[in-house]
């Protein structure tokens, strides 16, 4: 488990970028934290670390966006609007257990459906621009 504080969006992106350099095909990252915590910012860093050139756009309304210009494909979910109820109607299971890197915002809403082996990232506000980030390898 790692606990750290960041003091700007750029610092969060940079931390996630470095974390992503160690990810491999099939990695799953669950992102938990309130609205505005920095889950999408964290995903931007993961994309950079994978060498993705596209701009990351929050999948709040689309549920899933994918990016295929990096060293591994990135599947970016935001399950806030569907929660458990309609998960089976999405491509979640296909990509959560697929061959790319899957990042899921609001993963705490679907905890029972998450892969057993994953990286849990919890982001909490610790002031205006300060964030407490807790990273835990689960099931590895
Ligand atoms: P979420 O996806 O969790 O709803 P976003 O990443 O979309 O959150 O938004 C985070 C917001 O907080 C952005 O406006 C960002 O600039 C701001 N912010 C301020 N400080 C930080 C920090 N230390 N880490 C990440 N984001 C930060
Ligand atoms: Mg978001």
Tab-separated table of C-alpha atoms and ligand atoms in Angstrom:
chain	number	residue	atom	x	y	z
A	1	UNK	CA	0.000	0.000	0.000
A	2	UNK	CA	1.176	3.493	-0.789
A	3	UNK	CA	-0.181	6.748	0.564
A	4	UNK	CA	0.827	10.079	-0.855
A	5	UNK	CA	-0.351	13.658	-1.160
A	6	UNK	CA	-0.433	15.760	-4.294
A	7	UNK	CA	-0.902	19.522	-4.390
A	8	UNK	CA	-1.934	20.136	-7.997
A	9	UNK	CA	-3.631	18.320	-10.864
A	10	UNK	CA	-0.261	18.153	-12.632
A	11	UNK	CA	1.270	16.299	-9.672
A	12	UNK	CA	-1.555	13.752	-9.704
A	13	UNK	CA	-1.127	13.266	-13.451
A	14	UNK	CA	2.594	12.836	-13.032
A	15	UNK	CA	2.204	10.235	-10.292
A	16	UNK	CA	-0.284	8.256	-12.396
A	17	UNK	CA	1.989	8.507	-15.422
A	18	UNK	CA	4.816	6.852	-13.523
A	19	UNK	CA	2.490	4.182	-12.100
A	20	UNK	CA	1.272	3.347	-15.615
A	21	UNK	CA	4.765	2.549	-16.803
A	22	UNK	CA	4.566	-0.644	-14.693
A	23	UNK	CA	1.166	-1.790	-15.970
A	24	UNK	CA	0.735	-4.787	-18.224
A	25	UNK	CA	-1.969	-6.320	-20.421
A	26	UNK	CA	-4.944	-7.226	-18.252
A	27	UNK	CA	-4.241	-4.620	-15.550
A	28	UNK	CA	-7.361	-3.215	-13.877
A	29	UNK	CA	-7.331	0.022	-11.920
A	30	UNK	CA	-10.301	0.955	-9.792
A	31	UNK	CA	-10.655	4.658	-9.009
A	32	UNK	CA	-12.786	5.728	-6.054
A	33	UNK	CA	-13.505	9.187	-4.741
A	34	UNK	CA	-16.083	11.952	-4.838
A	35	UNK	CA	-16.937	14.161	-7.791
A	36	UNK	CA	-13.946	16.405	-8.452
A	37	UNK	CA	-11.549	14.223	-6.486
A	38	UNK	CA	-9.299	13.746	-9.494
A	39	UNK	CA	-10.249	10.363	-10.977
A	40	UNK	CA	-10.271	11.645	-14.544
A	41	UNK	CA	-7.044	13.552	-13.908
A	42	UNK	CA	-5.484	10.314	-12.674
A	43	UNK	CA	-6.643	8.577	-15.857
A	44	UNK	CA	-4.981	11.303	-17.942
A	45	UNK	CA	-1.713	10.380	-16.275
A	46	UNK	CA	-2.241	6.686	-16.951
A	47	UNK	CA	-2.833	7.474	-20.612
A	48	UNK	CA	0.398	9.496	-20.753
A	49	UNK	CA	2.296	6.634	-19.116
A	50	UNK	CA	0.974	4.253	-21.755
A	51	UNK	CA	2.134	6.619	-24.481
A	52	UNK	CA	-1.384	7.526	-25.619
A	53	UNK	CA	-1.413	10.655	-27.750
A	54	UNK	CA	-5.152	11.367	-27.687
A	55	UNK	CA	-6.822	13.735	-25.207
A	56	UNK	CA	-8.691	11.914	-22.462
A	57	UNK	CA	-12.331	12.960	-22.226
A	58	UNK	CA	-14.423	11.940	-19.233
A	59	UNK	CA	-16.733	9.032	-20.180
A	60	UNK	CA	-19.424	10.234	-17.775
A	61	UNK	CA	-22.124	10.122	-20.430
A	62	UNK	CA	-20.720	7.453	-22.711
A	63	UNK	CA	-19.771	5.023	-19.866
A	64	UNK	CA	-16.765	3.810	-21.901
A	65	UNK	CA	-14.105	5.414	-24.062
A	66	UNK	CA	-11.177	3.548	-25.544
A	67	UNK	CA	-7.782	4.694	-26.710
A	68	UNK	CA	-5.595	2.553	-28.897
A	69	UNK	CA	-2.561	4.667	-29.754
A	70	UNK	CA	-0.414	3.602	-26.794
A	71	UNK	CA	1.759	0.667	-25.811
A	72	UNK	CA	-1.436	-1.062	-24.581
A	73	UNK	CA	-5.089	-0.241	-25.270
A	74	UNK	CA	-6.774	1.809	-22.540
A	75	UNK	CA	-10.416	1.148	-21.653
A	76	UNK	CA	-11.748	4.007	-19.550
A	77	UNK	CA	-15.055	3.443	-17.759
A	78	UNK	CA	-17.121	5.776	-15.605
A	79	UNK	CA	-19.912	3.729	-14.040
A	80	UNK	CA	-21.480	6.552	-12.008
A	81	UNK	CA	-24.614	6.714	-14.154
A	82	UNK	CA	-25.201	2.965	-14.428
A	83	UNK	CA	-24.038	1.467	-11.148
A	84	UNK	CA	-24.799	-2.240	-10.766
A	85	UNK	CA	-28.196	-2.249	-12.431
A	86	UNK	CA	-27.269	-1.893	-16.079
A	87	UNK	CA	-23.669	-3.033	-15.970
A	88	UNK	CA	-24.411	-6.227	-17.875
A	89	UNK	CA	-25.753	-4.133	-20.765
A	90	UNK	CA	-22.361	-2.505	-21.232
A	91	UNK	CA	-19.064	-3.966	-22.453
A	92	UNK	CA	-17.718	-3.860	-18.901
A	93	UNK	CA	-17.025	-7.568	-18.458
A	94	UNK	CA	-15.409	-7.897	-21.857
A	95	UNK	CA	-12.920	-5.102	-21.228
A	96	UNK	CA	-12.452	-5.514	-17.475
A	97	UNK	CA	-11.118	-8.984	-18.164
A	98	UNK	CA	-9.540	-8.115	-21.519
A	99	UNK	CA	-6.051	-7.602	-22.840
A	100	UNK	CA	-5.623	-3.905	-22.310
A	101	UNK	CA	-5.479	-1.656	-19.277
A	102	UNK	CA	-8.915	-1.002	-17.801
A	103	UNK	CA	-9.514	2.037	-15.610
A	104	UNK	CA	-12.871	2.400	-13.864
A	105	UNK	CA	-14.092	5.591	-12.199
A	106	UNK	CA	-16.649	5.117	-9.392
A	107	UNK	CA	-15.516	1.498	-9.023
A	108	UNK	CA	-16.801	1.504	-5.433
A	109	UNK	CA	-20.351	1.375	-6.857
A	110	UNK	CA	-19.701	-2.012	-8.480
A	111	UNK	CA	-17.254	-3.502	-6.005
A	112	UNK	CA	-18.575	-7.068	-6.231
A	113	UNK	CA	-17.988	-7.074	-10.007
A	114	UNK	CA	-14.357	-5.965	-9.966
A	115	UNK	CA	-11.556	-8.352	-10.954
A	116	UNK	CA	-9.990	-10.065	-7.941
A	117	UNK	CA	-6.539	-8.932	-9.018
A	118	UNK	CA	-6.435	-5.174	-9.414
A	119	UNK	CA	-4.985	-1.894	-8.236
A	120	UNK	CA	-7.314	0.092	-5.993
A	121	UNK	CA	-6.780	3.856	-6.015
A	122	UNK	CA	-8.715	6.011	-3.559
A	123	UNK	CA	-8.535	9.785	-3.903
A	124	UNK	CA	-9.715	12.139	-1.165
A	125	UNK	CA	-9.756	15.900	-0.958
A	126	UNK	CA	-7.300	17.221	1.604
A	127	UNK	CA	-7.772	20.934	0.932
A	128	UNK	CA	-8.439	23.061	-2.153
A	129	UNK	CA	-5.783	21.548	-4.371
A	130	UNK	CA	-4.458	18.893	-2.020
A	131	UNK	CA	-5.399	15.264	-2.515
A	132	UNK	CA	-4.662	12.164	-0.444
A	133	UNK	CA	-4.096	9.202	-2.740
A	134	UNK	CA	-4.066	5.627	-1.457
A	135	UNK	CA	-2.865	2.906	-3.802
A	136	UNK	CA	-3.269	-0.748	-2.926
A	137	UNK	CA	-2.480	-3.891	-4.898
A	138	UNK	CA	-5.400	-6.265	-4.346
A	139	UNK	CA	-5.193	-10.019	-4.802
A	140	UNK	CA	-1.688	-10.061	-6.236
B	1	LIG	P1	-13.305	13.324	-10.963
B	1	LIG	O1	-13.042	12.571	-12.236
B	1	LIG	O2	-12.849	12.573	-9.727
B	1	LIG	O3	-14.710	13.804	-10.820
B	1	LIG	P2	-11.651	15.359	-12.202
B	1	LIG	O4	-10.333	14.729	-12.440
B	1	LIG	O5	-12.579	15.492	-13.359
B	1	LIG	O6	-12.379	14.621	-10.962
B	1	LIG	O7	-11.470	16.806	-11.603
B	1	LIG	C1	-10.568	17.096	-10.593
B	1	LIG	C2	-10.572	18.604	-10.417
B	1	LIG	O8	-9.802	18.976	-9.282
B	1	LIG	C3	-9.957	19.318	-11.617
B	1	LIG	O9	-10.640	20.533	-11.814
B	1	LIG	C4	-8.520	19.567	-11.144
B	1	LIG	O10	-7.910	20.666	-11.773
B	1	LIG	C5	-8.744	19.830	-9.680
B	1	LIG	N1	-7.573	19.527	-8.822
B	1	LIG	C6	-7.045	20.388	-7.924
B	1	LIG	N2	-6.037	19.837	-7.270
B	1	LIG	C7	-5.893	18.575	-7.753
B	1	LIG	C8	-4.994	17.508	-7.427
B	1	LIG	N3	-4.062	17.597	-6.463
B	1	LIG	N4	-5.153	16.347	-8.119
B	1	LIG	C9	-6.117	16.242	-9.062
B	1	LIG	N5	-6.989	17.199	-9.397
B	1	LIG	C10	-6.890	18.373	-8.752
B	2	LIG	MG1	-14.308	11.805	-13.702
